[in-house]
Coordinates of C-alpha atoms in Angstrom, one line a residue:
M20 CA 0.0 0.0 0.0
E21 CA 1.4 3.4 -1.0
V22 CA -0.3 6.2 0.9
I23 CA 0.0 9.9 0.1
R24 CA -1.4 12.7 2.2
L25 CA -2.6 15.7 0.2
G26 CA -2.9 19.2 1.4
L27 CA -5.8 20.9 -0.6
S28 CA -6.2 24.6 -1.3
N29 CA -8.4 26.9 -3.4
L30 CA -11.4 24.7 -2.7
P31 CA -14.8 26.1 -3.9
F32 CA -17.0 27.9 -1.4
M33 CA -20.1 25.6 -1.0
G34 CA -21.9 23.6 1.6
E35 CA -20.0 20.9 3.5
S36 CA -21.9 17.9 2.0
A37 CA -21.6 19.2 -1.6
L38 CA -18.0 20.0 -1.0
L39 CA -17.1 16.5 0.3
E40 CA -19.1 14.8 -2.5
G41 CA -17.2 16.9 -5.1
L42 CA -13.9 16.1 -3.5
Q43 CA -14.7 12.4 -3.6
K44 CA -15.6 12.7 -7.4
S45 CA -12.5 14.7 -8.2
L46 CA -10.0 12.6 -6.3
K47 CA -11.2 9.0 -7.0
V48 CA -9.3 8.9 -10.3
Y49 CA -6.0 9.5 -8.5
G50 CA -6.3 6.7 -5.9
E51 CA -8.4 4.9 -3.4
I52 CA -9.7 7.6 -1.0
L53 CA -8.9 6.5 2.6
D54 CA -10.0 9.8 4.1
V55 CA -11.0 13.3 2.9
G56 CA -12.0 16.4 4.8
I57 CA -12.1 20.1 5.1
L58 CA -10.1 22.2 7.5
L59 CA -11.5 25.0 9.6
E60 CA -9.7 27.9 11.2
P61 CA -9.2 26.7 14.8
T62 CA -10.3 29.8 16.7
T63 CA -13.4 30.9 14.7
R64 CA -14.2 27.5 13.1
T65 CA -14.4 29.3 9.7
Y66 CA -14.0 27.5 6.4
M67 CA -10.9 28.8 4.7
C68 CA -11.2 26.9 1.4
T69 CA -8.6 24.3 2.5
G70 CA -8.8 20.6 3.1
Y71 CA -6.9 17.3 3.1
A72 CA -7.1 13.9 1.5
I73 CA -5.3 10.6 2.1
L74 CA -5.0 8.4 -0.9
N75 CA -3.8 4.8 -1.5
V76 CA -2.1 5.2 -4.9
S77 CA -0.8 1.6 -5.3
A78 CA -2.3 0.4 -8.6
E79 CA -2.9 -3.2 -7.6
H80 CA -6.4 -3.4 -9.0
T81 CA -6.9 -0.1 -10.8
N82 CA -4.7 2.2 -13.0
F83 CA -5.0 5.6 -11.4
K84 CA -4.1 8.9 -13.0
Q85 CA -0.8 10.5 -12.1
L86 CA -1.3 13.2 -9.4
T87 CA -1.0 16.8 -10.5
H88 CA -0.8 20.1 -8.6
L89 CA -4.0 21.4 -10.3
I90 CA -6.9 19.0 -9.9
P91 CA -10.0 19.7 -11.9
W92 CA -13.2 20.1 -10.0
D93 CA -15.7 17.6 -11.2
E94 CA -13.7 17.1 -14.4
K95 CA -13.9 20.8 -15.5
R96 CA -10.3 21.8 -16.4
E97 CA -11.0 25.6 -16.2
Q98 CA -12.1 25.2 -12.6
G99 CA -10.0 23.3 -10.1
F100 CA -8.2 23.3 -6.8
Y101 CA -4.5 22.7 -5.8
A102 CA -2.9 19.7 -4.2
V103 CA 0.5 19.5 -2.5
W104 CA 2.2 16.4 -1.1
N105 CA 5.6 15.3 -0.1
Q106 CA 8.1 14.7 -2.9
M107 CA 5.9 16.2 -5.6
P108 CA 7.4 17.6 -8.7
H109 CA 8.5 21.2 -8.7
Y110 CA 5.7 23.7 -9.3
C111 CA 5.5 27.5 -9.4
R112 CA 3.9 29.2 -6.5
Y113 CA 3.1 32.2 -8.7
C114 CA 1.3 30.7 -11.7
H115 CA 0.8 27.2 -10.2
E116 CA 2.2 25.5 -13.4
E117 CA 4.5 22.5 -13.0
G118 CA 8.0 22.3 -14.4
H119 CA 9.5 25.5 -13.0
V120 CA 9.8 27.5 -9.7
V121 CA 8.7 31.0 -9.0
V122 CA 12.2 32.6 -9.7
D123 CA 12.0 31.1 -13.2
C124 CA 8.4 31.9 -13.9
P125 CA 7.8 33.4 -17.3
K126 CA 4.5 35.0 -16.3
R127 CA 6.1 36.7 -13.3
R128 CA 9.1 37.8 -15.3
A129 CA 6.9 39.3 -18.0
R130 CA 5.1 41.4 -15.3
A131 CA 8.4 42.6 -13.8
S132 CA 9.4 46.2 -14.4
C133 CA 12.8 47.6 -13.6
W134 CA 12.9 50.6 -11.4
N135 CA 16.4 51.4 -12.6
C136 CA 15.9 51.6 -16.4
G137 CA 12.1 51.3 -16.7
I138 CA 12.3 48.4 -19.1
D139 CA 9.9 45.4 -18.6
G140 CA 11.2 41.9 -18.2
H141 CA 13.6 42.2 -15.3
I142 CA 14.0 43.8 -11.9
A143 CA 16.5 46.4 -10.7
A144 CA 18.6 43.8 -8.8
S145 CA 19.4 42.1 -12.1
C146 CA 19.6 45.3 -14.2
T147 CA 22.8 45.6 -16.3
R148 CA 22.5 49.3 -16.7
D149 CA 24.5 51.5 -14.3
K150 CA 22.5 52.7 -11.3
P151 CA 21.7 56.4 -11.4
S152 CA 23.8 58.6 -9.2
K153 CA 22.2 60.9 -6.7

């Protein structure tokens, strides 16, 4: 048995029973669901759109899909939630795509604007132009 504990975030805002049912539907293709739940803020008991799941991903009887950081909600790719687990592949915490980390993010870099030279695509710390004198 190979068990993985998932931390879930960006869950939809809906009632608890509908949310747990949707999580069951969304996660069953990735493994046998041993436990799933939502997390509440400890002091106020407020739902903060986070949860957890524990999956058995050993493919003894079924071929499960490979886990990804973005998990579609009810098989709708444009709407989903994020999963993290130990020893998962690198992913970007800025754009949430897999394969790069935030310092190498092309979307973040494209939005960067240098305060030194005013050119987009880099920041002042990595600017090759001489710093203006005071």
